[in-house]
Tab-separated table of C-alpha atoms in Angstrom:
chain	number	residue	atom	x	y	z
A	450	UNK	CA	15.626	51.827	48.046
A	451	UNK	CA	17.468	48.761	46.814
A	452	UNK	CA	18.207	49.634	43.006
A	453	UNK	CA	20.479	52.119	42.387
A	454	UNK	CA	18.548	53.556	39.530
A	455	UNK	CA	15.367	53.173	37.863
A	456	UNK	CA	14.981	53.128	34.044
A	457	UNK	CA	14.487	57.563	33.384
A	458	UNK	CA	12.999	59.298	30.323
A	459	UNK	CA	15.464	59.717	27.880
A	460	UNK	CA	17.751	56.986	28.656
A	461	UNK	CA	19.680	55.094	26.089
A	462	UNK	CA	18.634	51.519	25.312
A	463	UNK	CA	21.354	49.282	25.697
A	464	UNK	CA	21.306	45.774	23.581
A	465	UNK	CA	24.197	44.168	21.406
A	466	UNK	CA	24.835	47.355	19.099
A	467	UNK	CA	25.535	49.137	22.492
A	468	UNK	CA	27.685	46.339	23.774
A	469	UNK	CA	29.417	46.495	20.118
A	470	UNK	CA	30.572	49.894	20.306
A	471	UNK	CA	31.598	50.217	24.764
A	472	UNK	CA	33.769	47.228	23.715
A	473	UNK	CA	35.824	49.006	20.955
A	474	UNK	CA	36.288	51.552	23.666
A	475	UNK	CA	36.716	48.770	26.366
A	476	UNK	CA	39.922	47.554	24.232
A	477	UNK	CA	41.674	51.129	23.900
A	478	UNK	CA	41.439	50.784	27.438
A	479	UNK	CA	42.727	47.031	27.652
A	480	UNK	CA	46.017	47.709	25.866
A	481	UNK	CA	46.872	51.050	27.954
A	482	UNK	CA	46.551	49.062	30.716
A	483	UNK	CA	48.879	45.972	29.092
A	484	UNK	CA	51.344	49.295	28.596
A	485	UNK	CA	50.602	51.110	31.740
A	486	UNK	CA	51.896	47.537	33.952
A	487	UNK	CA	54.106	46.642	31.534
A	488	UNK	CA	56.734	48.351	33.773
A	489	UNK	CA	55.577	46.011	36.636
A	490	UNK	CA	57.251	42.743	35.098
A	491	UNK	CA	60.425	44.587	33.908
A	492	UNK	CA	61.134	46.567	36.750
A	493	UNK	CA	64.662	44.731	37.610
A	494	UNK	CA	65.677	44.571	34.018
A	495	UNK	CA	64.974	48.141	33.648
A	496	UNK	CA	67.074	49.120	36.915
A	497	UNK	CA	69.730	46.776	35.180
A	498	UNK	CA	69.866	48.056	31.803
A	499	UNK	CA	70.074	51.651	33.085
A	500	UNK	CA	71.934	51.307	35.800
A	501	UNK	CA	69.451	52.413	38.269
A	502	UNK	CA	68.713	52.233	42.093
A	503	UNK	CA	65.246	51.740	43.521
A	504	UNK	CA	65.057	55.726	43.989
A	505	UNK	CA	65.018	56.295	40.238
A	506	UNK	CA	63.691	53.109	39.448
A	507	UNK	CA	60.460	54.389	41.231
A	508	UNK	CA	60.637	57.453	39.010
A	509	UNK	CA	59.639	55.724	36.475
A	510	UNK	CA	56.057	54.907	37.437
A	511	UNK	CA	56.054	58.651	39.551
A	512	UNK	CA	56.334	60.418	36.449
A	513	UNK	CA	53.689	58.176	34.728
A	514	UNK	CA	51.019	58.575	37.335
A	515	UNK	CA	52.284	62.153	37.842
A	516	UNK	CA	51.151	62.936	34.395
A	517	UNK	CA	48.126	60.609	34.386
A	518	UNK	CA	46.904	62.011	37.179
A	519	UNK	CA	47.470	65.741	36.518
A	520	UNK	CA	45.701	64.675	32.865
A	521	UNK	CA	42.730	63.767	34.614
A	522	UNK	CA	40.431	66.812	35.077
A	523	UNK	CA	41.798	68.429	31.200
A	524	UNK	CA	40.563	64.683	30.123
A	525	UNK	CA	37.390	65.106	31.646
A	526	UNK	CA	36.922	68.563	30.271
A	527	UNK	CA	37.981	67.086	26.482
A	528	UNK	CA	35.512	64.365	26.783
A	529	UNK	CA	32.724	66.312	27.821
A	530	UNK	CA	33.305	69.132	25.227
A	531	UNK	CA	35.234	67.017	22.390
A	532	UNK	CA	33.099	63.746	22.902
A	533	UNK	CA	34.739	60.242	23.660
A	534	UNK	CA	35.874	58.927	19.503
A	535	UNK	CA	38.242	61.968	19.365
A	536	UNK	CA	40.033	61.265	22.554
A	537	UNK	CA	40.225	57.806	22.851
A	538	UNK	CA	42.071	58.271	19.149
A	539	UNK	CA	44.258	60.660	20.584
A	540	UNK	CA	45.081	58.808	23.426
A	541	UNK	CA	45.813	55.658	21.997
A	542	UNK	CA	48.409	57.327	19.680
A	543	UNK	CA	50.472	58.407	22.647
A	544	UNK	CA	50.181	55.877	24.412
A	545	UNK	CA	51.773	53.606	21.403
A	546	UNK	CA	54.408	56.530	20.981
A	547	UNK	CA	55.346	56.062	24.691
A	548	UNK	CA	55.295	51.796	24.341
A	549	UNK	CA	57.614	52.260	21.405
A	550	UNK	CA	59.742	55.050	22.757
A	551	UNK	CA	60.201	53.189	25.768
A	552	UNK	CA	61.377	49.771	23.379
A	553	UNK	CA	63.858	51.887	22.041
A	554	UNK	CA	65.342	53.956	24.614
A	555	UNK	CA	69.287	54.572	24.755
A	556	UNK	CA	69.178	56.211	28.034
A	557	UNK	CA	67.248	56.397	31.264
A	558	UNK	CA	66.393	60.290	29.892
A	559	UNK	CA	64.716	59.719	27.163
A	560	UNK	CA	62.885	56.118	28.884
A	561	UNK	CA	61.373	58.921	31.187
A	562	UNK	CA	60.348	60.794	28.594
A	563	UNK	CA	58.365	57.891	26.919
A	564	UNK	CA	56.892	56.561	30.369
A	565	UNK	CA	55.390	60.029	30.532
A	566	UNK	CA	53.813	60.175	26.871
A	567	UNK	CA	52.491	57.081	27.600
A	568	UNK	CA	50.988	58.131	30.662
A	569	UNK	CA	49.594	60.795	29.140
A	570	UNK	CA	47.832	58.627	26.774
A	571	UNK	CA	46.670	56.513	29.286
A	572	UNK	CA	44.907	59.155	30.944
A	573	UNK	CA	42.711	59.538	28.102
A	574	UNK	CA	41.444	55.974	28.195
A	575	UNK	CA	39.085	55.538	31.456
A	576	UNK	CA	37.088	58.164	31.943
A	577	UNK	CA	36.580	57.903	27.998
A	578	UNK	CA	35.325	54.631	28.365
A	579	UNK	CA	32.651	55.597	31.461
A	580	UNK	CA	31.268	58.395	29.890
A	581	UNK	CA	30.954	55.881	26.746
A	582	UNK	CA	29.184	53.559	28.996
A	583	UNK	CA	26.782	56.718	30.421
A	584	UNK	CA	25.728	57.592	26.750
A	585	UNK	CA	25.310	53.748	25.172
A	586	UNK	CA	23.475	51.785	28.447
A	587	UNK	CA	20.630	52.790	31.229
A	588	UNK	CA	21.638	54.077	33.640
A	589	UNK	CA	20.469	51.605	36.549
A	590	UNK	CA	23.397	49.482	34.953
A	591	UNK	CA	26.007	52.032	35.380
A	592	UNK	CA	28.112	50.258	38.472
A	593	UNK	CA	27.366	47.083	36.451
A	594	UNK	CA	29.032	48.684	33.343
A	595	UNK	CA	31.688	50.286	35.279
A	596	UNK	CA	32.591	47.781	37.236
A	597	UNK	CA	32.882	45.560	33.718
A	598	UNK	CA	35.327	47.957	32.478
A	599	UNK	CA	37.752	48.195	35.461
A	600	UNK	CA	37.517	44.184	35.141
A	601	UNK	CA	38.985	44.004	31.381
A	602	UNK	CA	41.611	46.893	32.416
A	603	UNK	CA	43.153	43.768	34.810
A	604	UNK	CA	42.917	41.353	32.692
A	605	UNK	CA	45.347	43.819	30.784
A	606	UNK	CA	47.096	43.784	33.765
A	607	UNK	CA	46.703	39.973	33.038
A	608	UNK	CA	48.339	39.918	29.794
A	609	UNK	CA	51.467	42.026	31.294
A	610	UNK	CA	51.892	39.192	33.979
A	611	UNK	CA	51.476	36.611	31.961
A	612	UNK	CA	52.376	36.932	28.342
A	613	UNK	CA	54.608	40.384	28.446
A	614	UNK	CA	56.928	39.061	30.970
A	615	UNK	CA	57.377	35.886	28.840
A	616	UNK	CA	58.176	38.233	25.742
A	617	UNK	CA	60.716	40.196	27.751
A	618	UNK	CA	63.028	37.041	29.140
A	619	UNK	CA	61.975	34.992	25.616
A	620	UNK	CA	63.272	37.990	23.091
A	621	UNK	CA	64.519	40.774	25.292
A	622	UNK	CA	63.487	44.507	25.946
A	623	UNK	CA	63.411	45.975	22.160
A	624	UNK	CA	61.151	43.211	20.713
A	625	UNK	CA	59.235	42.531	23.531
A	626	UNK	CA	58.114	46.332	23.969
A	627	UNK	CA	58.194	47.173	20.131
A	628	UNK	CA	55.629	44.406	19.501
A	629	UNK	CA	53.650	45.257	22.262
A	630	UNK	CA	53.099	48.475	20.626
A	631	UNK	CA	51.072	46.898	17.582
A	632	UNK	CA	48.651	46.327	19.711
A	633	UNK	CA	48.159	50.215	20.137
A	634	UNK	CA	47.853	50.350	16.217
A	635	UNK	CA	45.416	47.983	15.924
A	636	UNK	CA	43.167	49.587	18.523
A	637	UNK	CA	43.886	52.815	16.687
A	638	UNK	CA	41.882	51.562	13.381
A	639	UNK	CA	39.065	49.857	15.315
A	640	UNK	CA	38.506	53.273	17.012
A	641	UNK	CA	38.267	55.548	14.118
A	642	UNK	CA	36.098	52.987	11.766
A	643	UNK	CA	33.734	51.970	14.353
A	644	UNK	CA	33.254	53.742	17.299
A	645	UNK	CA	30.397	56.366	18.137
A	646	UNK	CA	29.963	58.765	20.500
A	647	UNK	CA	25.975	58.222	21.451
A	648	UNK	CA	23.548	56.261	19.775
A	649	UNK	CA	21.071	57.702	17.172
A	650	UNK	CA	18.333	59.928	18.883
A	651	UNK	CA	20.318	60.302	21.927
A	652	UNK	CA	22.193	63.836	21.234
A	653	UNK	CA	23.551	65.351	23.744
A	654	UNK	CA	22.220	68.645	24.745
A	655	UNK	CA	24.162	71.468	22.972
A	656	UNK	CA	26.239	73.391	26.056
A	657	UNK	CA	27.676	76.770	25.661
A	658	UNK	CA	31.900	76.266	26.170
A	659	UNK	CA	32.849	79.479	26.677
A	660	UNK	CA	36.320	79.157	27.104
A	661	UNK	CA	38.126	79.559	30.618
A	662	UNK	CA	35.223	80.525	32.184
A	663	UNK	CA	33.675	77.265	31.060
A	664	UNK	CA	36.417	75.675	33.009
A	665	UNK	CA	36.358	77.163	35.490
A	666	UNK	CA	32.481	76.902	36.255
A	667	UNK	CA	33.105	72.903	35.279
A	668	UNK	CA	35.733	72.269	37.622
A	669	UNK	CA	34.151	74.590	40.347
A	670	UNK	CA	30.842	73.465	39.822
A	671	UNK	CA	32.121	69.398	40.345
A	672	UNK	CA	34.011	70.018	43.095
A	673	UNK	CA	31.094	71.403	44.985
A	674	UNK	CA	29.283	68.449	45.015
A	675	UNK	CA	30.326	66.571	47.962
A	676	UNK	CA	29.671	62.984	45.751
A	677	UNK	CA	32.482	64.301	44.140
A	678	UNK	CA	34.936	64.890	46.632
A	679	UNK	CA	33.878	61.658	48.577
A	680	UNK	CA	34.096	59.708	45.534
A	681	UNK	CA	37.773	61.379	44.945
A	682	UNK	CA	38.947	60.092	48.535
A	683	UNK	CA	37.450	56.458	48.018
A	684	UNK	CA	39.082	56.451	45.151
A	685	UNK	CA	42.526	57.194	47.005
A	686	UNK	CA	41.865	55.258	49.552
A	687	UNK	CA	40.961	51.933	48.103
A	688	UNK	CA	42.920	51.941	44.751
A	689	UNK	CA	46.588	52.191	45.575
A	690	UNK	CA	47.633	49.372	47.521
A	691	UNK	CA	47.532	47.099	44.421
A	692	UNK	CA	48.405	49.694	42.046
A	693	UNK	CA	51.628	50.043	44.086
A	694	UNK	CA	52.103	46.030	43.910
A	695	UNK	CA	51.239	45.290	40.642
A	696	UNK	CA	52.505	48.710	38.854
A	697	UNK	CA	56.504	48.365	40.837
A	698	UNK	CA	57.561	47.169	43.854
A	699	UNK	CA	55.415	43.477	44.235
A	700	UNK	CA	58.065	41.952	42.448
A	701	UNK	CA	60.784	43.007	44.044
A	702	UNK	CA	58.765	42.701	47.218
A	703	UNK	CA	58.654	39.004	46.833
A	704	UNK	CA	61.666	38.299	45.330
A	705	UNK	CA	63.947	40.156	47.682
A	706	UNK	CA	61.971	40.316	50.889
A	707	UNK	CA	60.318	37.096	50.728
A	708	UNK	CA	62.893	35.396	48.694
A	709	UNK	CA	60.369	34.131	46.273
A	710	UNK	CA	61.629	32.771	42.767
A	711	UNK	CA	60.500	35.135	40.390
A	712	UNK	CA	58.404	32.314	38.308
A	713	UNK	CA	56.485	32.419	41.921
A	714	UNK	CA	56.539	36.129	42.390
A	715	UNK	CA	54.761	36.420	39.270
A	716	UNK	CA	51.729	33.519	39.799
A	717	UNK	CA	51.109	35.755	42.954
A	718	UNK	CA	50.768	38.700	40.360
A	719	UNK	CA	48.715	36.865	38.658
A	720	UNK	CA	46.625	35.793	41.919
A	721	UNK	CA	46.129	39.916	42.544
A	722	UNK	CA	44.884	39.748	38.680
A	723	UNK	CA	42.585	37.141	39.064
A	724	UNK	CA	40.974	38.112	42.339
A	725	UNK	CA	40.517	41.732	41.399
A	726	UNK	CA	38.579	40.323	38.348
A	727	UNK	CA	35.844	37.626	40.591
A	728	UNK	CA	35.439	40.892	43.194
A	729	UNK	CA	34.559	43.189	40.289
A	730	UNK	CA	32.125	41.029	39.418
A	731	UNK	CA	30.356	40.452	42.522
A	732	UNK	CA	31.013	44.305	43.487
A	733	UNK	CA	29.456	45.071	40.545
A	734	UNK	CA	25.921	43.058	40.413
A	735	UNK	CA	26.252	43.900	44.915
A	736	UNK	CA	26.099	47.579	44.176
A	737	UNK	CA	23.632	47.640	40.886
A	738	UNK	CA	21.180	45.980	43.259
A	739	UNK	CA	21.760	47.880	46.559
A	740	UNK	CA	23.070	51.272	46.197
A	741	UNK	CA	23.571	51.433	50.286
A	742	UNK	CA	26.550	48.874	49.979
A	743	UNK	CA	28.682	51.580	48.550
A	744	UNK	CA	30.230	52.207	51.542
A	745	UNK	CA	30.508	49.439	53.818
A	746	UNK	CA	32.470	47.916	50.943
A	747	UNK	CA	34.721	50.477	50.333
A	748	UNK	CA	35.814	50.631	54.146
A	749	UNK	CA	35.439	46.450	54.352
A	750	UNK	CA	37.677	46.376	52.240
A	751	UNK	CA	40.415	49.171	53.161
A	752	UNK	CA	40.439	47.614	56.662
A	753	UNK	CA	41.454	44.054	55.227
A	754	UNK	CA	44.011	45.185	53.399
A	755	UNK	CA	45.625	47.010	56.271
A	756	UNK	CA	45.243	43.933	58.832
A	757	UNK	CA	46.488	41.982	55.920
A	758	UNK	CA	49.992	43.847	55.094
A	759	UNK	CA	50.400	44.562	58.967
A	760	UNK	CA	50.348	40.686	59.756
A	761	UNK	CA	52.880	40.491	56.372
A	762	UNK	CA	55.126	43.405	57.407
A	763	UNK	CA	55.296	42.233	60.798
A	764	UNK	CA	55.581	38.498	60.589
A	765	UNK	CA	58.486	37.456	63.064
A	766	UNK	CA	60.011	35.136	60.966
A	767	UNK	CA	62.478	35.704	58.394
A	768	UNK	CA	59.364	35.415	55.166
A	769	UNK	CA	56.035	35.519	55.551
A	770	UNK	CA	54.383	31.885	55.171
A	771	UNK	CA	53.130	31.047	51.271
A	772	UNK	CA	49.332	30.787	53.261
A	773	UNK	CA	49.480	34.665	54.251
A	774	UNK	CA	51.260	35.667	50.747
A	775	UNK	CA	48.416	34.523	49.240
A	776	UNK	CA	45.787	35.651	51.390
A	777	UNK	CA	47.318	38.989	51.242
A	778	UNK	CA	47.458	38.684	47.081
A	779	UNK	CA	43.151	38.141	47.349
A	780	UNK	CA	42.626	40.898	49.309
A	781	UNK	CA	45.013	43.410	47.236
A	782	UNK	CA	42.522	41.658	44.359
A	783	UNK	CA	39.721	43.588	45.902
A	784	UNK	CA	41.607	47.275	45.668
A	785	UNK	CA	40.396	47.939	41.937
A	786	UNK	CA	36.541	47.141	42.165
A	787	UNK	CA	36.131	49.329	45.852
A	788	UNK	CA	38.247	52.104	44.118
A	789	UNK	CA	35.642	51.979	40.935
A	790	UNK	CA	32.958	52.606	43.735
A	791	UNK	CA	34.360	55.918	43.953
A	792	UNK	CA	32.522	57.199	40.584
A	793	UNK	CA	29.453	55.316	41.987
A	794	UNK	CA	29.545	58.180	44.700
A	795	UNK	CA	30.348	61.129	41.688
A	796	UNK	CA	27.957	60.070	39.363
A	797	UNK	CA	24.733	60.413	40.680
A	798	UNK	CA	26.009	63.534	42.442
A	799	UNK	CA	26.508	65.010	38.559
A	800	UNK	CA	24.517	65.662	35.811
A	801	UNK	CA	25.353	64.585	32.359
A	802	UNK	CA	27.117	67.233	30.682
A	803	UNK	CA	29.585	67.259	33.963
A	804	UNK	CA	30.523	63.805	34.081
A	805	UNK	CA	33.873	63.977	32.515
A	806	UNK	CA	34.920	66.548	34.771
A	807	UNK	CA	33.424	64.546	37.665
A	808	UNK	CA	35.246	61.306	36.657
A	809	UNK	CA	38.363	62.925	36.306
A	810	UNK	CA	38.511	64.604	39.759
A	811	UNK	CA	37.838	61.345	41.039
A	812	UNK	CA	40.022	59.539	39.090
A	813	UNK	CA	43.209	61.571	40.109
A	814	UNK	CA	42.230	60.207	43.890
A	815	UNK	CA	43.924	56.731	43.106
A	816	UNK	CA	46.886	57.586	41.200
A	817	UNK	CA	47.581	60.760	43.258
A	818	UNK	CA	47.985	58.345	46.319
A	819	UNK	CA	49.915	55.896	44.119
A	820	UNK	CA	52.383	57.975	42.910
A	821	UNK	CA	53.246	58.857	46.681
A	822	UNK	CA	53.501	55.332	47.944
A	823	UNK	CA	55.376	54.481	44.895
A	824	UNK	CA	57.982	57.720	45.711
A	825	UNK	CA	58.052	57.083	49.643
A	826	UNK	CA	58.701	53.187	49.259
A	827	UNK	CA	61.722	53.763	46.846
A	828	UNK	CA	63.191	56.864	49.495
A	829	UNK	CA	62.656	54.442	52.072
A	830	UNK	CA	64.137	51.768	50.507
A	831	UNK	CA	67.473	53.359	49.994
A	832	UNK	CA	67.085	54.956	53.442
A	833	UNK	CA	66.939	51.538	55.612
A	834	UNK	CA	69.141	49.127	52.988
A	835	UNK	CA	66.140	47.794	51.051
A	836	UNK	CA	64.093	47.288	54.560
A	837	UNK	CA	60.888	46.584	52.966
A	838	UNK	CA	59.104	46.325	56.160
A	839	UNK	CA	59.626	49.744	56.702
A	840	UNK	CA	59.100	51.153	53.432
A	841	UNK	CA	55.689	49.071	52.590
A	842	UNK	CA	54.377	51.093	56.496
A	843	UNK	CA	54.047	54.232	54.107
A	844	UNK	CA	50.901	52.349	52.966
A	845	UNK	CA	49.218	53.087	56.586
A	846	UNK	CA	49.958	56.718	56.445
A	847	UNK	CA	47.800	56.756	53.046
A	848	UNK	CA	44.763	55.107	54.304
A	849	UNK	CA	44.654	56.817	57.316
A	850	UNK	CA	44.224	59.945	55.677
A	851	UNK	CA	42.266	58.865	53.370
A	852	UNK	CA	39.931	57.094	55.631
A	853	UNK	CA	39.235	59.980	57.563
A	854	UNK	CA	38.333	62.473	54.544
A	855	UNK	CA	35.215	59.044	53.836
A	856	UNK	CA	34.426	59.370	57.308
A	857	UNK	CA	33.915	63.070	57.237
A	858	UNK	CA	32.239	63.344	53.650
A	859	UNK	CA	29.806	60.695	53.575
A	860	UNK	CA	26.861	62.204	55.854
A	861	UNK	CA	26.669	65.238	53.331
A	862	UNK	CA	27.406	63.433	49.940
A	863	UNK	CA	23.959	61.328	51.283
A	864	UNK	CA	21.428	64.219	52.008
A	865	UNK	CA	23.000	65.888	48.848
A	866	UNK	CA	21.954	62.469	46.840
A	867	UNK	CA	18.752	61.971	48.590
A	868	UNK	CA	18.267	65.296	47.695
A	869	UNK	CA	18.396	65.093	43.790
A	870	UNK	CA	16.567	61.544	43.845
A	871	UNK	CA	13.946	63.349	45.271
A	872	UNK	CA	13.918	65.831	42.869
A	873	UNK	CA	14.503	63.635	39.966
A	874	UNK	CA	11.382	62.000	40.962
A	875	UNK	CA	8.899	64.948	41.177
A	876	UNK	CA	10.635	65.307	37.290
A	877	UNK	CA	9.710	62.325	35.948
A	878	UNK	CA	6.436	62.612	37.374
A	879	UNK	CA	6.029	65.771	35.208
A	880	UNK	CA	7.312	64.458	32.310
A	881	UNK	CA	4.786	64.009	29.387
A	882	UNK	CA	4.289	61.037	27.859
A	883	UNK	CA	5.311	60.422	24.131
């Protein structure tokens, strides 16, 4: 079967008012990215205005994901009981309370504290906007959609590399970070006057919450799909080499290992921006046309980035040639779009009134793996004297094990979904016409 869905009774239309309202949701998600990688273009200045090593500087971004990823399956439980308007408004009042906190933080105490209310707002953001997606377009265009999202999240990334940075050595770290925040604001109004959960005549079925035991038969039930759990380790596997790069230590990476300028250090941010936004693309309409590509992409592309940061770790010569850099930055540009084929695994393997939960098991698979990179590179760092060749190896460990939890899921998570196509199909063939 080449499509990855056909159109099913009951599905939403689609068309420009659909379009309308996933972009609203779309730009909550833009700007908690913008503050989410903010961090990424400030991470010297921020070990130099509080007085940090690479240790703590690291703990910055650990305690972010740490709470974004530990948000991820009470997210998914809000969104599927609470609906998306009310928690994308939540979320993108913490996560301005964190951007502002941060702007105006005495201390390295209370800068943690802000990094994590942000991340906890930023958790609310993603799986909002796919479960937005699932209720407002078909779903044969759901990797389409998907993909589409994760592709305006970099090019928040975009703006952090690009204009933030500027902002930050232009005005310096109050004004640069305080007027970020607006940005949080504005996305605020556009999300309470405009946004809707579903459109008209597209209800969602009323489900009995029934408290912990609802949890509990949510989280339980999810987890028991094997879609789930292989979508989880994809998700961990593929997502964190960039995340690592673009979220912390690529900067320093290239300035102090590769003795970059930073001007250059940050066009090869930029480069990791860019690509990540062409794959997603081609990912994307390559997936929403043939569903068996899943797969070979995922693993295509966690094998190039490991031949690619083994040839750059273990260059001989004192920097790795400009040539390799950048072949290295394209690759790490593929990272985001193979990691968003981890909820192309978890969604079919769901039904509808579990695919918060779904999205946020699989969700935590990235930033779980992210945060322990991020923690391992800055221990190793201080261990070896800033030996980045060393420290960046913790990157092998990760893949490893996640490549071997693909390799043992994916022959079950494809009876399971062969399984429920098969059965979806004898129910449409029962269904009566209108």
């Amino acid at each position: 079967m080449s499509r990855a869905a056909t159109t099913l009774p009951g599905d939403p239309p689609g068309g420009r008012r659909a379009v309308a309202v996933w972009s609203i949701g779309v730009a909550v998600y833009f700007v908690a990215v913008i503050f989410r990688t903010s961090l990424g273009v400030a991470g010297l200045d921020a070990a130099d205005r509080f007085q940090v090593n690479a240790s703590a500087l690291s703990t910055f971004s650990i305690l972010q994901l740490l709470v974004y990823a530990g948000m991820q399956i009470p997210v998914g439980l809000l969104v599927d009981r609470l609906g998306t308007k009310k928690v994308l408004c939540l979320g993108a009042v913490l996560f301005t309370a964190g951007q502002l906190g941060f702007a105006f933080s005495p201390s390295y105490g209370t800068a943690l504290a802000s990094r994590a209310l942000l991340g906890c707002g930023d958790a609310m953001t993603f799986i909002s906007v796919l479960r937005l997606g699932t209720r407002w377009f078909p779903a044969r265009r759901g990797p389409f959609v998907a993909q589409l999202a994760g592709l305006v999240g970099m090019a928040g990334n975009l703006v952090s590399t690009l204009v933030l940075a500027r902002l930050l050595h232009g005005l310096g770290w109050t004004p640069a970070f305080a007027g970020s925040a607006l940005a949080g604001v504005v996305v605020l109004v556009l999300t309470l006057l405009f946004l809707k959960d579903h459109p008209e005549g597209h209800d969602p079925e009323p489900f009995p919450h029934q408290g912990a035991a609802y949890v509990r038969r949510q989280i339980a039930e999810a987890w028991r799909e094997p879609g789930t759990r292989l979508g989880m380790w994809v998700h961990f596997t593929t997502q964190f080499p960039a995340m690592v790069f673009l979220l912390l230590w690529g900067l320093p990476f290239l300035v102090q290992a590769q003795g970059l300028s930073r001007a250059t250090a940050g066009e090869l941010l930029t480069l990791v921006v860019l690509s990540n936004m062409v794959v997603g693309l081609v990912y994307g309409q390559v997936v929403a046309r043939h569903h068996a590509a899943r797969l070979p992409l995922a693993l295509g592309t966690v094998a190039a980035t490991a031949v690619m940061w083994a040839l750059t770790l273990a260059w001989p010569g004192a920097h790795a040639p400009m040539a390799l850099l950048l072949v290295l930055c394209v690759v790490l540009g593929a990272c985001g779009p193979a990691s968003m084929l981890g909820f192309d695994f978890a969604r079919p393997a769901n039904p509808p009134e579990r695919q918060g939960t779904a999205s946020g098991i699989t969700n935590m698979g990235g930033f779980i793996a992210s945060m322990t990179t991020l923690f391992a590179i800055g221990v190793l760092l201080d261990a070896t004297g800033d030996d980045y060749s060393v420290a960046f190896c913790a990157v092998f460990v990760l893949q490893a094990l996640g490549l071997s939890q693909i390799l043992r899921l994916r022959g079950r998570a494809a009876r399971r979904e062969r399984e429920r196509l098969v059965a979806s199909r004898v129910e449409t063939v029962h269904v009566p016409a209108a």
